[in-house]
Amino acid sequence: MLIRTFEQTDYPCVKTIYQQGIDTGNATFQLTAKSWDEWNTSMHSHSRLVAVENNKVIGWAAISPISNREVYSGVAEVSVYVGLEAQGKGVGQKLLSHLVLESELNNIWMLQAAIFPENISSIKLHANNGFRQLGIREKLGKMNDTWRDVVLMERRSKFVGISGN
């Protein structure tokens, strides 16, 4: 398996994997995968990765800004998605560990994740990559007429944005 920088030509595969995650009902409040333009403008232009095996994209990871205010320029939200056929093989671990390094190279000092509590594997993945659980936002949003809670997790860089930087 190879982790490499995302290219626009990867988006059809990324969109398919994104929709697979959406279809689980435990990945995002999003109900359908975004179009290329929506996805492209919602994500940082850097720190976009794909996992490739046998010349096929099997997973992706990217970060999105949490705000357009300058004070939050180093804070980003994480997205990690693994195709159904590749789950349980360490793809998410490789993507997220590479994403952490890539984000730090691009001056991101804080990564955050909002994860449905039912998505235990994602919570474990983030914890294994230095994210800590901050708490649970109860009934944050409705999904198909059901209120959903979200576990908030964050990872503070040990290198970027510390005193003296």
PDB file of C-alpha atoms in Angstrom:
ATOM      1  CA  MET A   1       0.000   0.000   0.000  1.00  0.00           C
ATOM      2  CA  LEU A   2       1.178   3.490  -0.896  1.00  0.00           C
ATOM      3  CA  ILE A   3       0.114   6.744   0.752  1.00  0.00           C
ATOM      4  CA  ARG A   4       0.457   9.640  -1.661  1.00  0.00           C
ATOM      5  CA  THR A   5      -0.780  13.154  -2.279  1.00  0.00           C
ATOM      6  CA  PHE A   6      -4.318  13.382  -3.616  1.00  0.00           C
ATOM      7  CA  GLU A   7      -4.732  14.378  -7.271  1.00  0.00           C
ATOM      8  CA  GLN A   8      -7.957  15.724  -8.762  1.00  0.00           C
ATOM      9  CA  THR A   9      -8.231  12.619 -10.941  1.00  0.00           C
ATOM     10  CA  ASP A  10      -8.592  10.604  -7.701  1.00  0.00           C
ATOM     11  CA  TYR A  11     -11.874  12.321  -6.853  1.00  0.00           C
ATOM     12  CA  PRO A  12     -14.268   9.804  -8.466  1.00  0.00           C
ATOM     13  CA  CYS A  13     -12.788   7.053  -6.248  1.00  0.00           C
ATOM     14  CA  VAL A  14     -12.683   9.388  -3.240  1.00  0.00           C
ATOM     15  CA  LYS A  15     -16.341  10.261  -3.811  1.00  0.00           C
ATOM     16  CA  THR A  16     -17.316   6.573  -3.971  1.00  0.00           C
ATOM     17  CA  ILE A  17     -15.493   5.833  -0.706  1.00  0.00           C
ATOM     18  CA  TYR A  18     -17.022   8.948   0.855  1.00  0.00           C
ATOM     19  CA  GLN A  19     -20.509   7.741  -0.126  1.00  0.00           C
ATOM     20  CA  GLN A  20     -19.770   4.289   1.325  1.00  0.00           C
ATOM     21  CA  GLY A  21     -18.960   5.985   4.626  1.00  0.00           C
ATOM     22  CA  ILE A  22     -22.095   8.107   4.428  1.00  0.00           C
ATOM     23  CA  ASP A  23     -24.191   5.010   3.749  1.00  0.00           C
ATOM     24  CA  THR A  24     -23.099   3.459   7.079  1.00  0.00           C
ATOM     25  CA  GLY A  25     -25.005   6.219   8.867  1.00  0.00           C
ATOM     26  CA  ASN A  26     -22.145   6.616  11.355  1.00  0.00           C
ATOM     27  CA  ALA A  27     -19.540   8.660   9.483  1.00  0.00           C
ATOM     28  CA  THR A  28     -21.007  12.123   8.950  1.00  0.00           C
ATOM     29  CA  PHE A  29     -24.172  14.201   9.031  1.00  0.00           C
ATOM     30  CA  GLN A  30     -23.733  14.574   5.251  1.00  0.00           C
ATOM     31  CA  LEU A  31     -26.365  12.506   3.422  1.00  0.00           C
ATOM     32  CA  THR A  32     -24.758  12.450  -0.027  1.00  0.00           C
ATOM     33  CA  ALA A  33     -21.167  12.841  -1.154  1.00  0.00           C
ATOM     34  CA  LYS A  34     -20.247  16.366  -2.157  1.00  0.00           C
ATOM     35  CA  SER A  35     -19.580  17.318  -5.751  1.00  0.00           C
ATOM     36  CA  TRP A  36     -15.960  17.958  -6.737  1.00  0.00           C
ATOM     37  CA  ASP A  37     -16.401  21.728  -6.391  1.00  0.00           C
ATOM     38  CA  GLU A  38     -18.033  21.455  -2.960  1.00  0.00           C
ATOM     39  CA  TRP A  39     -15.412  19.009  -1.693  1.00  0.00           C
ATOM     40  CA  ASN A  40     -12.505  20.961  -3.175  1.00  0.00           C
ATOM     41  CA  THR A  41     -13.575  24.284  -1.657  1.00  0.00           C
ATOM     42  CA  SER A  42     -14.371  22.751   1.743  1.00  0.00           C
ATOM     43  CA  MET A  43     -10.925  21.166   2.207  1.00  0.00           C
ATOM     44  CA  HIS A  44      -7.521  22.749   2.662  1.00  0.00           C
ATOM     45  CA  SER A  45      -5.553  22.704  -0.587  1.00  0.00           C
ATOM     46  CA  HIS A  46      -2.738  20.911   1.278  1.00  0.00           C
ATOM     47  CA  SER A  47      -2.847  17.782   3.445  1.00  0.00           C
ATOM     48  CA  ARG A  48      -4.955  15.708   1.065  1.00  0.00           C
ATOM     49  CA  LEU A  49      -3.899  12.080   0.892  1.00  0.00           C
ATOM     50  CA  VAL A  50      -4.997   8.828  -0.687  1.00  0.00           C
ATOM     51  CA  ALA A  51      -4.106   5.224   0.057  1.00  0.00           C
ATOM     52  CA  VAL A  52      -3.461   3.228  -3.097  1.00  0.00           C
ATOM     53  CA  GLU A  53      -3.180  -0.524  -3.502  1.00  0.00           C
ATOM     54  CA  ASN A  54      -2.775  -2.265  -6.852  1.00  0.00           C
ATOM     55  CA  ASN A  55      -3.245   1.120  -8.585  1.00  0.00           C
ATOM     56  CA  LYS A  56      -6.648   1.587  -6.905  1.00  0.00           C
ATOM     57  CA  VAL A  57      -7.575   4.260  -4.359  1.00  0.00           C
ATOM     58  CA  ILE A  58      -8.773   2.409  -1.249  1.00  0.00           C
ATOM     59  CA  GLY A  59      -8.967   5.287   1.231  1.00  0.00           C
ATOM     60  CA  TRP A  60      -8.479   9.007   1.663  1.00  0.00           C
ATOM     61  CA  ALA A  61      -7.802  11.627   4.312  1.00  0.00           C
ATOM     62  CA  ALA A  62      -7.950  15.414   4.258  1.00  0.00           C
ATOM     63  CA  ILE A  63      -8.419  18.375   6.562  1.00  0.00           C
ATOM     64  CA  SER A  64     -10.787  21.293   6.435  1.00  0.00           C
ATOM     65  CA  PRO A  65     -10.467  24.676   8.117  1.00  0.00           C
ATOM     66  CA  ILE A  66     -12.745  25.167  11.111  1.00  0.00           C
ATOM     67  CA  SER A  67     -12.995  28.922  10.589  1.00  0.00           C
ATOM     68  CA  ASN A  68     -11.840  31.650   8.210  1.00  0.00           C
ATOM     69  CA  ARG A  69     -10.654  33.785  11.146  1.00  0.00           C
ATOM     70  CA  GLU A  70      -6.863  34.202  11.212  1.00  0.00           C
ATOM     71  CA  VAL A  71      -6.590  33.191  14.871  1.00  0.00           C
ATOM     72  CA  TYR A  72      -7.825  29.689  13.908  1.00  0.00           C
ATOM     73  CA  SER A  73      -5.607  29.309  10.824  1.00  0.00           C
ATOM     74  CA  GLY A  74      -3.734  26.408  12.423  1.00  0.00           C
ATOM     75  CA  VAL A  75      -6.815  24.464  13.479  1.00  0.00           C
ATOM     76  CA  ALA A  76      -8.400  21.944  11.145  1.00  0.00           C
ATOM     77  CA  GLU A  77     -10.974  19.167  11.172  1.00  0.00           C
ATOM     78  CA  VAL A  78      -9.929  15.688  10.082  1.00  0.00           C
ATOM     79  CA  SER A  79     -11.720  13.462   7.561  1.00  0.00           C
ATOM     80  CA  VAL A  80     -10.555   9.852   7.127  1.00  0.00           C
ATOM     81  CA  TYR A  81     -12.467   7.366   4.999  1.00  0.00           C
ATOM     82  CA  VAL A  82     -11.552   3.793   4.032  1.00  0.00           C
ATOM     83  CA  GLY A  83     -13.301   1.812   1.309  1.00  0.00           C
ATOM     84  CA  LEU A  84     -15.436  -1.088   2.500  1.00  0.00           C
ATOM     85  CA  GLU A  85     -13.191  -3.724   0.935  1.00  0.00           C
ATOM     86  CA  ALA A  86     -10.085  -2.289   2.620  1.00  0.00           C
ATOM     87  CA  GLN A  87     -11.397  -1.868   6.175  1.00  0.00           C
ATOM     88  CA  GLY A  88      -9.626  -3.676   8.996  1.00  0.00           C
ATOM     89  CA  LYS A  89      -6.269  -3.716   7.179  1.00  0.00           C
ATOM     90  CA  GLY A  90      -4.592  -0.710   8.817  1.00  0.00           C
ATOM     91  CA  VAL A  91      -5.396   1.704   5.982  1.00  0.00           C
ATOM     92  CA  GLY A  92      -6.974   4.267   8.306  1.00  0.00           C
ATOM     93  CA  GLN A  93      -3.960   4.114  10.631  1.00  0.00           C
ATOM     94  CA  LYS A  94      -1.533   4.773   7.797  1.00  0.00           C
ATOM     95  CA  LEU A  95      -3.648   7.584   6.387  1.00  0.00           C
ATOM     96  CA  LEU A  96      -4.149   9.350   9.708  1.00  0.00           C
ATOM     97  CA  SER A  97      -0.517   9.074  10.808  1.00  0.00           C
ATOM     98  CA  HIS A  98       0.596  10.525   7.457  1.00  0.00           C
ATOM     99  CA  LEU A  99      -2.086  13.223   7.682  1.00  0.00           C
ATOM    100  CA  VAL A 100      -0.812  14.325  11.103  1.00  0.00           C
ATOM    101  CA  LEU A 101       2.713  14.761   9.694  1.00  0.00           C
ATOM    102  CA  GLU A 102       1.492  16.482   6.546  1.00  0.00           C
ATOM    103  CA  SER A 103      -0.672  18.891   8.527  1.00  0.00           C
ATOM    104  CA  GLU A 104       2.249  19.870  10.751  1.00  0.00           C
ATOM    105  CA  LEU A 105       4.386  20.551   7.689  1.00  0.00           C
ATOM    106  CA  ASN A 106       1.647  22.999   6.696  1.00  0.00           C
ATOM    107  CA  ASN A 107       1.593  24.838  10.041  1.00  0.00           C
ATOM    108  CA  ILE A 108      -1.476  23.154  11.525  1.00  0.00           C
ATOM    109  CA  TRP A 109      -1.131  23.041  15.310  1.00  0.00           C
ATOM    110  CA  MET A 110      -4.463  21.520  16.261  1.00  0.00           C
ATOM    111  CA  LEU A 111      -6.442  18.761  14.617  1.00  0.00           C
ATOM    112  CA  GLN A 112      -9.955  18.034  15.719  1.00  0.00           C
ATOM    113  CA  ALA A 113     -12.494  15.345  14.976  1.00  0.00           C
ATOM    114  CA  ALA A 114     -16.233  15.067  15.611  1.00  0.00           C
ATOM    115  CA  ILE A 115     -17.184  11.388  15.641  1.00  0.00           C
ATOM    116  CA  PHE A 116     -20.497   9.659  16.234  1.00  0.00           C
ATOM    117  CA  PRO A 117     -20.177   7.584  19.458  1.00  0.00           C
ATOM    118  CA  GLU A 118     -21.331   4.495  17.559  1.00  0.00           C
ATOM    119  CA  ASN A 119     -18.218   4.727  15.354  1.00  0.00           C
ATOM    120  CA  ILE A 120     -15.994   2.979  17.880  1.00  0.00           C
ATOM    121  CA  SER A 121     -13.307   2.071  15.331  1.00  0.00           C
ATOM    122  CA  SER A 122     -12.866   5.737  14.372  1.00  0.00           C
ATOM    123  CA  ILE A 123     -12.641   6.795  18.012  1.00  0.00           C
ATOM    124  CA  LYS A 124      -9.953   4.142  18.595  1.00  0.00           C
ATOM    125  CA  LEU A 125      -8.101   5.175  15.431  1.00  0.00           C
ATOM    126  CA  HIS A 126      -7.936   8.783  16.551  1.00  0.00           C
ATOM    127  CA  ALA A 127      -6.918   7.835  20.109  1.00  0.00           C
ATOM    128  CA  ASN A 128      -4.118   5.674  18.690  1.00  0.00           C
ATOM    129  CA  ASN A 129      -2.848   8.750  16.850  1.00  0.00           C
ATOM    130  CA  GLY A 130      -2.620  11.041  19.854  1.00  0.00           C
ATOM    131  CA  PHE A 131      -6.139  12.487  19.874  1.00  0.00           C
ATOM    132  CA  ARG A 132      -7.778  12.948  23.252  1.00  0.00           C
ATOM    133  CA  GLN A 133     -11.486  12.913  23.937  1.00  0.00           C
ATOM    134  CA  LEU A 134     -12.790  16.283  25.092  1.00  0.00           C
ATOM    135  CA  GLY A 135     -16.376  15.277  25.675  1.00  0.00           C
ATOM    136  CA  ILE A 136     -19.666  14.606  23.984  1.00  0.00           C
ATOM    137  CA  ARG A 137     -21.887  17.200  22.369  1.00  0.00           C
ATOM    138  CA  GLU A 138     -25.334  15.808  23.026  1.00  0.00           C
ATOM    139  CA  LYS A 139     -28.009  16.013  20.361  1.00  0.00           C
ATOM    140  CA  LEU A 140     -25.787  18.167  18.182  1.00  0.00           C
ATOM    141  CA  GLY A 141     -27.796  17.642  15.028  1.00  0.00           C
ATOM    142  CA  LYS A 142     -30.671  15.704  13.537  1.00  0.00           C
ATOM    143  CA  MET A 143     -30.079  12.963  11.034  1.00  0.00           C
ATOM    144  CA  ASN A 144     -33.134  11.327   9.481  1.00  0.00           C
ATOM    145  CA  ASP A 145     -35.302  12.784  12.274  1.00  0.00           C
ATOM    146  CA  THR A 146     -33.020  11.352  14.981  1.00  0.00           C
ATOM    147  CA  TRP A 147     -30.898  13.523  17.252  1.00  0.00           C
ATOM    148  CA  ARG A 148     -27.237  12.454  17.142  1.00  0.00           C
ATOM    149  CA  ASP A 149     -24.478  12.957  19.683  1.00  0.00           C
ATOM    150  CA  VAL A 150     -20.897  13.672  18.623  1.00  0.00           C
ATOM    151  CA  VAL A 151     -17.672  12.776  20.454  1.00  0.00           C
ATOM    152  CA  LEU A 152     -15.193  15.660  20.247  1.00  0.00           C
ATOM    153  CA  MET A 153     -11.508  14.738  19.962  1.00  0.00           C
ATOM    154  CA  GLU A 154      -8.412  16.845  19.407  1.00  0.00           C
ATOM    155  CA  ARG A 155      -4.690  16.465  18.848  1.00  0.00           C
ATOM    156  CA  ARG A 156      -2.270  19.256  19.698  1.00  0.00           C
ATOM    157  CA  SER A 157       1.025  19.293  17.781  1.00  0.00           C
ATOM    158  CA  LYS A 158       4.160  18.981  19.868  1.00  0.00           C
ATOM    159  CA  PHE A 159       6.060  21.004  17.244  1.00  0.00           C
ATOM    160  CA  VAL A 160       3.816  23.569  15.571  1.00  0.00           C
ATOM    161  CA  GLY A 161       2.420  26.569  17.401  1.00  0.00           C
ATOM    162  CA  ILE A 162       4.307  26.035  20.624  1.00  0.00           C
ATOM    163  CA  SER A 163       6.053  28.835  22.472  1.00  0.00           C
ATOM    164  CA  GLY A 164       8.812  30.333  20.352  1.00  0.00           C
ATOM    165  CA  ASN A 165       7.338  29.212  17.004  1.00  0.00           C
TER     166      ASN A 165
END
